[in-house]
GROMACS .gro file of C-alpha atoms in nm:
model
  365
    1UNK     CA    1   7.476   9.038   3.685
    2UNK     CA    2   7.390   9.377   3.507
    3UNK     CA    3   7.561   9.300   3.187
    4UNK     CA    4   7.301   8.997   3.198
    5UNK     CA    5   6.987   9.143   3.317
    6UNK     CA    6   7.052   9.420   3.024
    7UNK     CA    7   7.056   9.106   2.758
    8UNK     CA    8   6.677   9.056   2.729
    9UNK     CA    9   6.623   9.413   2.543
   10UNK     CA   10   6.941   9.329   2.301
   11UNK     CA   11   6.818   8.994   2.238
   12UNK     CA   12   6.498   9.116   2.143
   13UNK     CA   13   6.608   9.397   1.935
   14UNK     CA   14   6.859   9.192   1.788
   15UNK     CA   15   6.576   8.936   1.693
   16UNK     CA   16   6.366   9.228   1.527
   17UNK     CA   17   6.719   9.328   1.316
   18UNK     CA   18   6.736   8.958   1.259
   19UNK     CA   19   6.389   8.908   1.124
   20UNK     CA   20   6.411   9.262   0.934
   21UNK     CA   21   6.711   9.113   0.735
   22UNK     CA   22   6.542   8.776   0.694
   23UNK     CA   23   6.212   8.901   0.533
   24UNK     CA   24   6.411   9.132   0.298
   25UNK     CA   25   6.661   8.845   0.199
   26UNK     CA   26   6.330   8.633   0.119
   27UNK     CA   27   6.191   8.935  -0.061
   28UNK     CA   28   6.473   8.949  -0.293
   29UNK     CA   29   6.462   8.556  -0.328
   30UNK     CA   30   6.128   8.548  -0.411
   31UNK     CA   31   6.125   8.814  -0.716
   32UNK     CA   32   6.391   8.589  -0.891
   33UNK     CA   33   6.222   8.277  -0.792
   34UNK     CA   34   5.937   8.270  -1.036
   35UNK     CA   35   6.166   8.408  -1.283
   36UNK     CA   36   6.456   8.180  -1.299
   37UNK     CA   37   6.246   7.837  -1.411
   38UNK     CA   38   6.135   8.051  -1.676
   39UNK     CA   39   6.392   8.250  -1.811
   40UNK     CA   40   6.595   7.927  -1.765
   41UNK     CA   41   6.335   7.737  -2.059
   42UNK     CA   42   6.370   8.025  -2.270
   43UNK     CA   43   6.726   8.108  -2.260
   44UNK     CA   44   6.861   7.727  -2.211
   45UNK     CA   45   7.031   7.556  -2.519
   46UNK     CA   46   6.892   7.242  -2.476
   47UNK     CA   47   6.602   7.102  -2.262
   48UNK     CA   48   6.856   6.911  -2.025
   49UNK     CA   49   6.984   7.277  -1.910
   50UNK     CA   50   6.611   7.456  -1.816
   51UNK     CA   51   6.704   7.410  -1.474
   52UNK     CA   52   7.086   7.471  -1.450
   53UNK     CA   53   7.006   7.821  -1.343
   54UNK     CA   54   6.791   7.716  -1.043
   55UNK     CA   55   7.072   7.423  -0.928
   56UNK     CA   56   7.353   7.695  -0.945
   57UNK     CA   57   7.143   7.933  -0.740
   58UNK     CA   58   7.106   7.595  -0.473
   59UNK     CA   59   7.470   7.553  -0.557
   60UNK     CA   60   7.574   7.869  -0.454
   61UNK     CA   61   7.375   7.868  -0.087
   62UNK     CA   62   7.494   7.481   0.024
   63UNK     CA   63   7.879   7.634  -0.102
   64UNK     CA   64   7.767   7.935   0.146
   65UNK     CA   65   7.675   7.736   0.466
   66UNK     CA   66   8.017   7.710   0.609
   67UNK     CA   67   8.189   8.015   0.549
   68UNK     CA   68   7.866   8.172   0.698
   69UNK     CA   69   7.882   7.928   0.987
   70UNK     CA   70   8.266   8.049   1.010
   71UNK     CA   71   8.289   8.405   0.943
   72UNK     CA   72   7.940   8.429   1.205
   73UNK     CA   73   8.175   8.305   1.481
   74UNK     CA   74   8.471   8.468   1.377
   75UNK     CA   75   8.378   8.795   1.258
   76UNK     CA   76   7.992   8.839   1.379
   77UNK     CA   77   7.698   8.906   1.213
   78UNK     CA   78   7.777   9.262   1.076
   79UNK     CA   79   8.050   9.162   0.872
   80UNK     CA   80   7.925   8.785   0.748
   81UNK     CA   81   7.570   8.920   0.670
   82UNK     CA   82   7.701   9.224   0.519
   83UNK     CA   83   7.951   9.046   0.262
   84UNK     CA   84   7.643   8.792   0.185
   85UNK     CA   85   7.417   9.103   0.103
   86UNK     CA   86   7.710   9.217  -0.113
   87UNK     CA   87   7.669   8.890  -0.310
   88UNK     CA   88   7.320   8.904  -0.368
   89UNK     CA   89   7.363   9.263  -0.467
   90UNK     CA   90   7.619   9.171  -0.782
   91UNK     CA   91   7.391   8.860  -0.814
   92UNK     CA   92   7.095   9.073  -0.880
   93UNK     CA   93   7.276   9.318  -1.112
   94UNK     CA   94   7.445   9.041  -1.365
   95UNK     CA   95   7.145   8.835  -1.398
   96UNK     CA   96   6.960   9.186  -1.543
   97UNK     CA   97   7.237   9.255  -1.798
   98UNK     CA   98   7.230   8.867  -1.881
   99UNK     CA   99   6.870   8.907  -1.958
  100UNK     CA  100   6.930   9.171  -2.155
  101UNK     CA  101   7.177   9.035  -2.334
  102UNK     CA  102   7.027   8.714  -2.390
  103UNK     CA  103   7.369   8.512  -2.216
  104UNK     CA  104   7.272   8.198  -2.048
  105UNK     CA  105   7.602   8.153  -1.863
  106UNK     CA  106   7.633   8.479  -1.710
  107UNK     CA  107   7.273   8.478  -1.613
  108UNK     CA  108   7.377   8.112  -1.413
  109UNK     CA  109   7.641   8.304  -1.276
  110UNK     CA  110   7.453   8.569  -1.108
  111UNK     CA  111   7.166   8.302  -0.998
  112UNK     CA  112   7.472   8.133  -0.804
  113UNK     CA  113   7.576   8.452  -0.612
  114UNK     CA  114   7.206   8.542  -0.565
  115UNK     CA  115   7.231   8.163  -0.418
  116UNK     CA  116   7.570   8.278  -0.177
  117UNK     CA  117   7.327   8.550  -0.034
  118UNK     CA  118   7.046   8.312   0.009
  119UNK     CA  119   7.313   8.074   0.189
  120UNK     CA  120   7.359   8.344   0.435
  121UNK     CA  121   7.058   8.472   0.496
  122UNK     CA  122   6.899   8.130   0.612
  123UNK     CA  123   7.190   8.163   0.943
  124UNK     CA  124   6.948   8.458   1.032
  125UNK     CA  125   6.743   8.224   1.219
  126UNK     CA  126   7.037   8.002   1.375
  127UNK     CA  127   7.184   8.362   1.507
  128UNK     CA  128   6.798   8.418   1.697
  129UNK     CA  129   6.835   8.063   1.883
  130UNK     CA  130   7.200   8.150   1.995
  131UNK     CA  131   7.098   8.497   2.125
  132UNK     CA  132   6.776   8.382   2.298
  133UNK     CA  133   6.746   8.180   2.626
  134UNK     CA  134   6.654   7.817   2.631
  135UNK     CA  135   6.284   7.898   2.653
  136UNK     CA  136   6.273   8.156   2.386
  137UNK     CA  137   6.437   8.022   2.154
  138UNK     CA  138   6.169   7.843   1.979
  139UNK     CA  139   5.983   8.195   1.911
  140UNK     CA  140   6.291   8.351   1.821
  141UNK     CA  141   6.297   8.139   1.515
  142UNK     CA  142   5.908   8.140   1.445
  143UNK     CA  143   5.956   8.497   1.493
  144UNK     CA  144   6.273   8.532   1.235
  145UNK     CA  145   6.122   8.280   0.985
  146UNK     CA  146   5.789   8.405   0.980
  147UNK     CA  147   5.922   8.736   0.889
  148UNK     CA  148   5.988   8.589   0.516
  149UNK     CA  149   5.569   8.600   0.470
  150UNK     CA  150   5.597   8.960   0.425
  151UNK     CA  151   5.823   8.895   0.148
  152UNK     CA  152   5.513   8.706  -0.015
  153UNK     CA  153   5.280   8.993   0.065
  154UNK     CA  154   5.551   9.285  -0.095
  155UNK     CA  155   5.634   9.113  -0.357
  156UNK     CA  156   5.349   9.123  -0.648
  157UNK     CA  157   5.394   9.492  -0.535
  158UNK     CA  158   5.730   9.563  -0.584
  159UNK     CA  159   5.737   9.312  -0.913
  160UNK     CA  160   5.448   9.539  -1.049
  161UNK     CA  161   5.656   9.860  -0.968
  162UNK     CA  162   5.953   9.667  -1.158
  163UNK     CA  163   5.738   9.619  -1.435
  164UNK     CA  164   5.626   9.979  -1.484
  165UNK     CA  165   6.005  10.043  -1.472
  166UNK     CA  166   6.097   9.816  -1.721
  167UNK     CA  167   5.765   9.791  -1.953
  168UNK     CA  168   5.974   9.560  -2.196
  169UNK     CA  169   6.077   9.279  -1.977
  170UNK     CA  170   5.933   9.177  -1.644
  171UNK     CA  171   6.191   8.959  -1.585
  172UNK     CA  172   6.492   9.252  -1.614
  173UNK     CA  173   6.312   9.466  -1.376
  174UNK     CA  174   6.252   9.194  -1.128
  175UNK     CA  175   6.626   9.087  -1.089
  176UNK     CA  176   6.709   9.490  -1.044
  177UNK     CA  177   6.460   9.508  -0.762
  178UNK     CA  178   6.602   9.173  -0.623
  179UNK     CA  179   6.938   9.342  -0.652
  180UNK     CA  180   6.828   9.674  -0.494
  181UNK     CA  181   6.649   9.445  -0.209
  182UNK     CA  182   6.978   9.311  -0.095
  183UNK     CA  183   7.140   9.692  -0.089
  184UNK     CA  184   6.865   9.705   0.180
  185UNK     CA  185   6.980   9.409   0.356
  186UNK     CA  186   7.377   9.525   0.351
  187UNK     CA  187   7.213   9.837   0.519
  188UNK     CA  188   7.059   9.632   0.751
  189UNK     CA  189   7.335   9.411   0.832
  190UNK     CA  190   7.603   9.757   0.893
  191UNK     CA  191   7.381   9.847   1.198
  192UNK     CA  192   7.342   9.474   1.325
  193UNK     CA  193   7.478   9.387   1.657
  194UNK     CA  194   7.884   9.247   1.573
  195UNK     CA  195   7.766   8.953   1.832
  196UNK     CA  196   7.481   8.772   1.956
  197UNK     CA  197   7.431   8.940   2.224
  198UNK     CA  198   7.461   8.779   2.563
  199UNK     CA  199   7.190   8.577   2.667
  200UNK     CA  200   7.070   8.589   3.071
  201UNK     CA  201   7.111   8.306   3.268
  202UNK     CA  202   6.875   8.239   3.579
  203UNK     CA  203   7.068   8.391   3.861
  204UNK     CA  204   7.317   8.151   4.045
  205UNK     CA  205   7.336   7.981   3.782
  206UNK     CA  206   7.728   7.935   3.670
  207UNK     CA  207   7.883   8.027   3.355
  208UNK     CA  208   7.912   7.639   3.148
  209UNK     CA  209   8.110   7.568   2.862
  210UNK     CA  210   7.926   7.463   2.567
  211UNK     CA  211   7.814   7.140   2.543
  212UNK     CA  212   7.934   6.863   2.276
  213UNK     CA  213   7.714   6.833   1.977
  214UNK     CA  214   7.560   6.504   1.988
  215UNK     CA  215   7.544   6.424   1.605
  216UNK     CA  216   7.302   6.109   1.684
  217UNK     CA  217   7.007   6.406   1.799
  218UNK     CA  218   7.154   6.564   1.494
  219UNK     CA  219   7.103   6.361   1.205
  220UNK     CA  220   6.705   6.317   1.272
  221UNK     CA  221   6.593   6.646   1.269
  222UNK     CA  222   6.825   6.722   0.979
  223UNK     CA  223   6.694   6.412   0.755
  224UNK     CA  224   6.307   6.527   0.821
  225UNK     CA  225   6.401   6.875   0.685
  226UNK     CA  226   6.618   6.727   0.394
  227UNK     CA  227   6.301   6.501   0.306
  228UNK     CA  228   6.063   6.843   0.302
  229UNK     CA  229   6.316   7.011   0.144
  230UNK     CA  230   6.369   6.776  -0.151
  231UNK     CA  231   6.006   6.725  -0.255
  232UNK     CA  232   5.947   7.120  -0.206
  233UNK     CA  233   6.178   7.226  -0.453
  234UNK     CA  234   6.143   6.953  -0.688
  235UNK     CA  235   5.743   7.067  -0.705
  236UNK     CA  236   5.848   7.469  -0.715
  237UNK     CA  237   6.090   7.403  -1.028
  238UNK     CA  238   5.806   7.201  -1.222
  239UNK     CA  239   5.545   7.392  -1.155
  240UNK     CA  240   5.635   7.756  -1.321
  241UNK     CA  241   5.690   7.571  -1.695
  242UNK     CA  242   5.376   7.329  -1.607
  243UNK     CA  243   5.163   7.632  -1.577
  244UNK     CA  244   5.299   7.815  -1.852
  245UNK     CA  245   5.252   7.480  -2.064
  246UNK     CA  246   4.901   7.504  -2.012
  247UNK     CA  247   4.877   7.899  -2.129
  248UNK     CA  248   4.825   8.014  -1.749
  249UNK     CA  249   5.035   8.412  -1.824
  250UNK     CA  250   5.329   8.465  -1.655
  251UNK     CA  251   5.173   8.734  -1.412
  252UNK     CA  252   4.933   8.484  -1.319
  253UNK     CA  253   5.239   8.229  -1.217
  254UNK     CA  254   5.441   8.514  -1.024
  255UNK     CA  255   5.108   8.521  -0.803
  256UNK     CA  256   5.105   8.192  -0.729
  257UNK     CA  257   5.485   8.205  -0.613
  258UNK     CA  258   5.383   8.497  -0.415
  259UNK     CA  259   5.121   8.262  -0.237
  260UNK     CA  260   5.367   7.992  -0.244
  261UNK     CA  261   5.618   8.257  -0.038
  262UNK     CA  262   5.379   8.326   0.217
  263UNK     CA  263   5.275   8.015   0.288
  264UNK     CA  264   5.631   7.896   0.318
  265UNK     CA  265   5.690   8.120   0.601
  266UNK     CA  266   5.368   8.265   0.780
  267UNK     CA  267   5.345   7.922   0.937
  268UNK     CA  268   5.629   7.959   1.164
  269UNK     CA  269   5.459   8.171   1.349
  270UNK     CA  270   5.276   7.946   1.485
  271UNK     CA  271   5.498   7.681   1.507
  272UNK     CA  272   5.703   7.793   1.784
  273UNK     CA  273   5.322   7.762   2.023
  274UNK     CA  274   5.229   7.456   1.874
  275UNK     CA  275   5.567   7.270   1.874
  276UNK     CA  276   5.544   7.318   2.315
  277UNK     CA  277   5.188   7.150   2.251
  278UNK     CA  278   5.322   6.865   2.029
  279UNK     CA  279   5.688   6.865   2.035
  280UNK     CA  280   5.892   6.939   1.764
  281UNK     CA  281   5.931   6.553   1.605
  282UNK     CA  282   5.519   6.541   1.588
  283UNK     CA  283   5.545   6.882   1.407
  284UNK     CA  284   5.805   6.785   1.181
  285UNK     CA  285   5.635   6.472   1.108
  286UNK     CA  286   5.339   6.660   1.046
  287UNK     CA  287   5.476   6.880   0.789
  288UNK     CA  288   5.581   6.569   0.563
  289UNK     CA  289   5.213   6.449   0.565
  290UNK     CA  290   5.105   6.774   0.426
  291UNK     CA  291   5.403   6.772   0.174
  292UNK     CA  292   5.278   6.378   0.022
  293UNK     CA  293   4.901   6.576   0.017
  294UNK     CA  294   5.077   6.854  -0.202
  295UNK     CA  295   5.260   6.624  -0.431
  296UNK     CA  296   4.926   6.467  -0.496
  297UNK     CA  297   4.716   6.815  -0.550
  298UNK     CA  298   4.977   6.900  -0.810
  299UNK     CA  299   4.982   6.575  -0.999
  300UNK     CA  300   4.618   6.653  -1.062
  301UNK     CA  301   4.615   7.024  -1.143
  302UNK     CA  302   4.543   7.141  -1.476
  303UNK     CA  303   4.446   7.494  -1.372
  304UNK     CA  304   4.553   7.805  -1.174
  305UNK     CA  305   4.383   7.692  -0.864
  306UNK     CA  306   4.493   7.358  -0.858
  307UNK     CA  307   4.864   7.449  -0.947
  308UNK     CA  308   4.826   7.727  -0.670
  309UNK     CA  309   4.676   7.465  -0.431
  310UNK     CA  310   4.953   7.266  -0.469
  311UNK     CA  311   5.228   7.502  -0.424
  312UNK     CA  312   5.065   7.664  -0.085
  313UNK     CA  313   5.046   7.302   0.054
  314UNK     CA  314   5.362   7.203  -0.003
  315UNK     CA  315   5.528   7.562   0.114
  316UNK     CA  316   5.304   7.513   0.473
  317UNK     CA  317   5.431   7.129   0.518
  318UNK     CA  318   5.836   7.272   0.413
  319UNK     CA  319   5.769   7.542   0.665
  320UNK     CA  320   5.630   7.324   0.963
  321UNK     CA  321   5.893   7.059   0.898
  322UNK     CA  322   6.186   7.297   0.831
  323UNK     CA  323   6.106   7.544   1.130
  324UNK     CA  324   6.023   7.213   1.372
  325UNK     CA  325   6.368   7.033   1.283
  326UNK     CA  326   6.528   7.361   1.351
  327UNK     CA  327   6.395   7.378   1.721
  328UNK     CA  328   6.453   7.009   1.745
  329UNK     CA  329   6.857   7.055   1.660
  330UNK     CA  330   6.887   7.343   1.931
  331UNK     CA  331   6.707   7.187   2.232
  332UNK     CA  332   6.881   6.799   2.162
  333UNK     CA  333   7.184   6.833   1.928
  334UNK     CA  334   7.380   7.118   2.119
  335UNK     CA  335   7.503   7.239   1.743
  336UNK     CA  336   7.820   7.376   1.700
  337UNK     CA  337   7.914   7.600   1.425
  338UNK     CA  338   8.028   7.330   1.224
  339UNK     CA  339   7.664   7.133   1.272
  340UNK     CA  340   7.448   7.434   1.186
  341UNK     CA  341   7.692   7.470   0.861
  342UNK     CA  342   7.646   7.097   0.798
  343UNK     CA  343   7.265   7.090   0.899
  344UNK     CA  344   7.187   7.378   0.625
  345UNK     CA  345   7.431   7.230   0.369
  346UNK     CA  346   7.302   6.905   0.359
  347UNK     CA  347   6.947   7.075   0.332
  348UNK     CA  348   7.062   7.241   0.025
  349UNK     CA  349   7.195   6.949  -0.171
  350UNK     CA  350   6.879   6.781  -0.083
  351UNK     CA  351   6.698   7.072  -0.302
  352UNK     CA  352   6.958   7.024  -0.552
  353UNK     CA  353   6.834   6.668  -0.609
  354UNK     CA  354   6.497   6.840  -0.541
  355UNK     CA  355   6.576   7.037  -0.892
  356UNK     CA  356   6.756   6.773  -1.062
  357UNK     CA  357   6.471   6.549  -1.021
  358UNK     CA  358   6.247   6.836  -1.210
  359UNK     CA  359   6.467   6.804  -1.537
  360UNK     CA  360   6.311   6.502  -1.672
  361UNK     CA  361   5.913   6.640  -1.659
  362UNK     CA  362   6.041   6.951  -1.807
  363UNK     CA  363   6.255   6.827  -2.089
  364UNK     CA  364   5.912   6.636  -2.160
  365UNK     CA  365   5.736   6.921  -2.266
   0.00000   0.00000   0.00000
């Protein structure tokens, strides 16, 4: 009817609010992200805790997933996204006064509601399959999760800016910009759409009820992506303190984070074409073969380009085998709320091992 034939322009204008959102929440992830292993080695007690700030910021985005999931459906985007910005925002604020005041536990504290905000920000993409039709759906998410490169290409920009702000500590003027990056996404989020809007059916077609989620479809996709999303983050923890261990400056590692950004998003671009090519198992699949090439660039790196290799590689496999699995769950696995809340917190505490498993090279050195 007319409500329906007026639901392609919303959809797509609610995809390009979606994306907007998604490439500023990355933005503001990615100006802590080099930071945190860091500051984590040099404020930590002991060697065991380098990486508690990193697992509470994980900790804080699987604890996320399903009061996003929930609040989404109950509430809509403007207010769920909104109070997830609002996280990030305080998130952003205490970890610069812990770094100021040299406090390890507050500074955890803020990496975990920086983590909340990250929680919610990775539903942006779940929101573009439920307001596009069955055939866009897979380039509503390349489109949404691409949108995080431009994070990688803003942020040695902004961190520089940071810098010139706050001469005396990199690190405190990157967690203010991080901060001030999720005011932008609460702005962002206020004039979102309160719904998905409603997508157009091919006309005759009746009005179904949604279908069961079929949790067998469910828990491949979701396993491929917990596999990429393990060895990712186990590689992105170590390699920070494994380049600063072999006197590579600590501009020189935000770069390669940077790089790392892009290529963990840029790809899904692409993905959406290539997965009607190959289908989305193949490119999942795929993405894990690049991720055991990674792991074995970065076992033999012992300079900047070798450490930068590494991390591009195993960003582009994450993002082919992350952005695959998520078309895979929305064509077979009919997810409900509660499946997309259990698909992205299960991917979560797989980077939480991810970290963990980073302790024991870094207590090493």
């Amino acid at each position: 009817d007319g409500v329906e034939a007026n639901a392609l322009p919303d959809a797509r204008w609610g995809t390009a609010l979606l994306a907007a959102g998604f490439a500023l929440s990355v933005l503001s992830q990615t100006l802590v992200l080099g930071l945190v292993p860091l500051a984590g080695q040099l404020m930590a007690p002991t060697a065991k805790l380098v990486t508690a700030p990193y697992i509470a910021m994980l900790i804080g985005a699987a604890a996320a997933t399903f009061p996003a999931s929930f609040l989404l459906d109950a509430f809509g985007r403007r207010a769920a996204f909104a109070l997830g910005a609002s996280t990030g925002v305080a998130g952003g604020f205490v970890m610069a006064w812990a770094l100021v005041a040299n406090a390890f536990a507050p500074f955890c504290l803020g990496a975990f509601w920086l983590g909340i905000a990250q929680g919610f920000s990775l539903f942006y993409r779940h929101e573009a399959a439920l307001g596009a039709g069955g055939q866009g759906r897979a380039m509503a998410i390349g489109i949404v999760f691409g949108a995080g490169a431009l994070a990688g290409l803003a942020g040695p920009a902004l961190a520089a800016a940071a810098q010139a702000f706050f001469p005396e500590s990199l690190f405190v003027g990157a967690a203010l910009a991080a901060a001030l990056t999720q005011v932008a996404v609460l702005a962002l989020a206020v004039v979102s759409a309160g719904r998905a809007p409603v997508v157009a059916r091919p006309l005759g077609e009746a009005r179904r009820a949604p279908a069961p989620t079929d949790w067998r479809a469910f828990a491949a996709p979701t396993f491929i992506a917990a596999v990429a999303w393990f060895a990712m983050t186990a590689q992105m923890v170590a390699t920070p303190s494994a380049m600063a261990a072999c006197g590579i400056p600590v501009g020189s590692v935000l770069n390669a984070v940077a790089w790392h950004v892009i290529a963990m998003y840029a790809p899904a671009f692409a993905a959406g074409a290539v997965a009607k090519l190959t289908g989305p198992r193949t490119l999942a699949l795929a993405g894990l073969a690049v991720i055991v090439l990674a792991r074995y660039v970065a076992a033999q790196a012992t300079g900047y380009i070798g450490f930068t290799t590494g991390l591009i590689l195993v960003a582009v496999g994450w993002a082919l085998s992350t952005a695959a699995a998520t078309m895979w769950l929305h064509r077979e696995a009919s997810p409900s709320r509660l499946a997309l809340a259990a698909h992205d917190a299960l991917l979560f505490f797989a980077a939480i091992l991810g970290a963990a498993a980073a302790i024991a090279p870094l207590g090493a050195r």
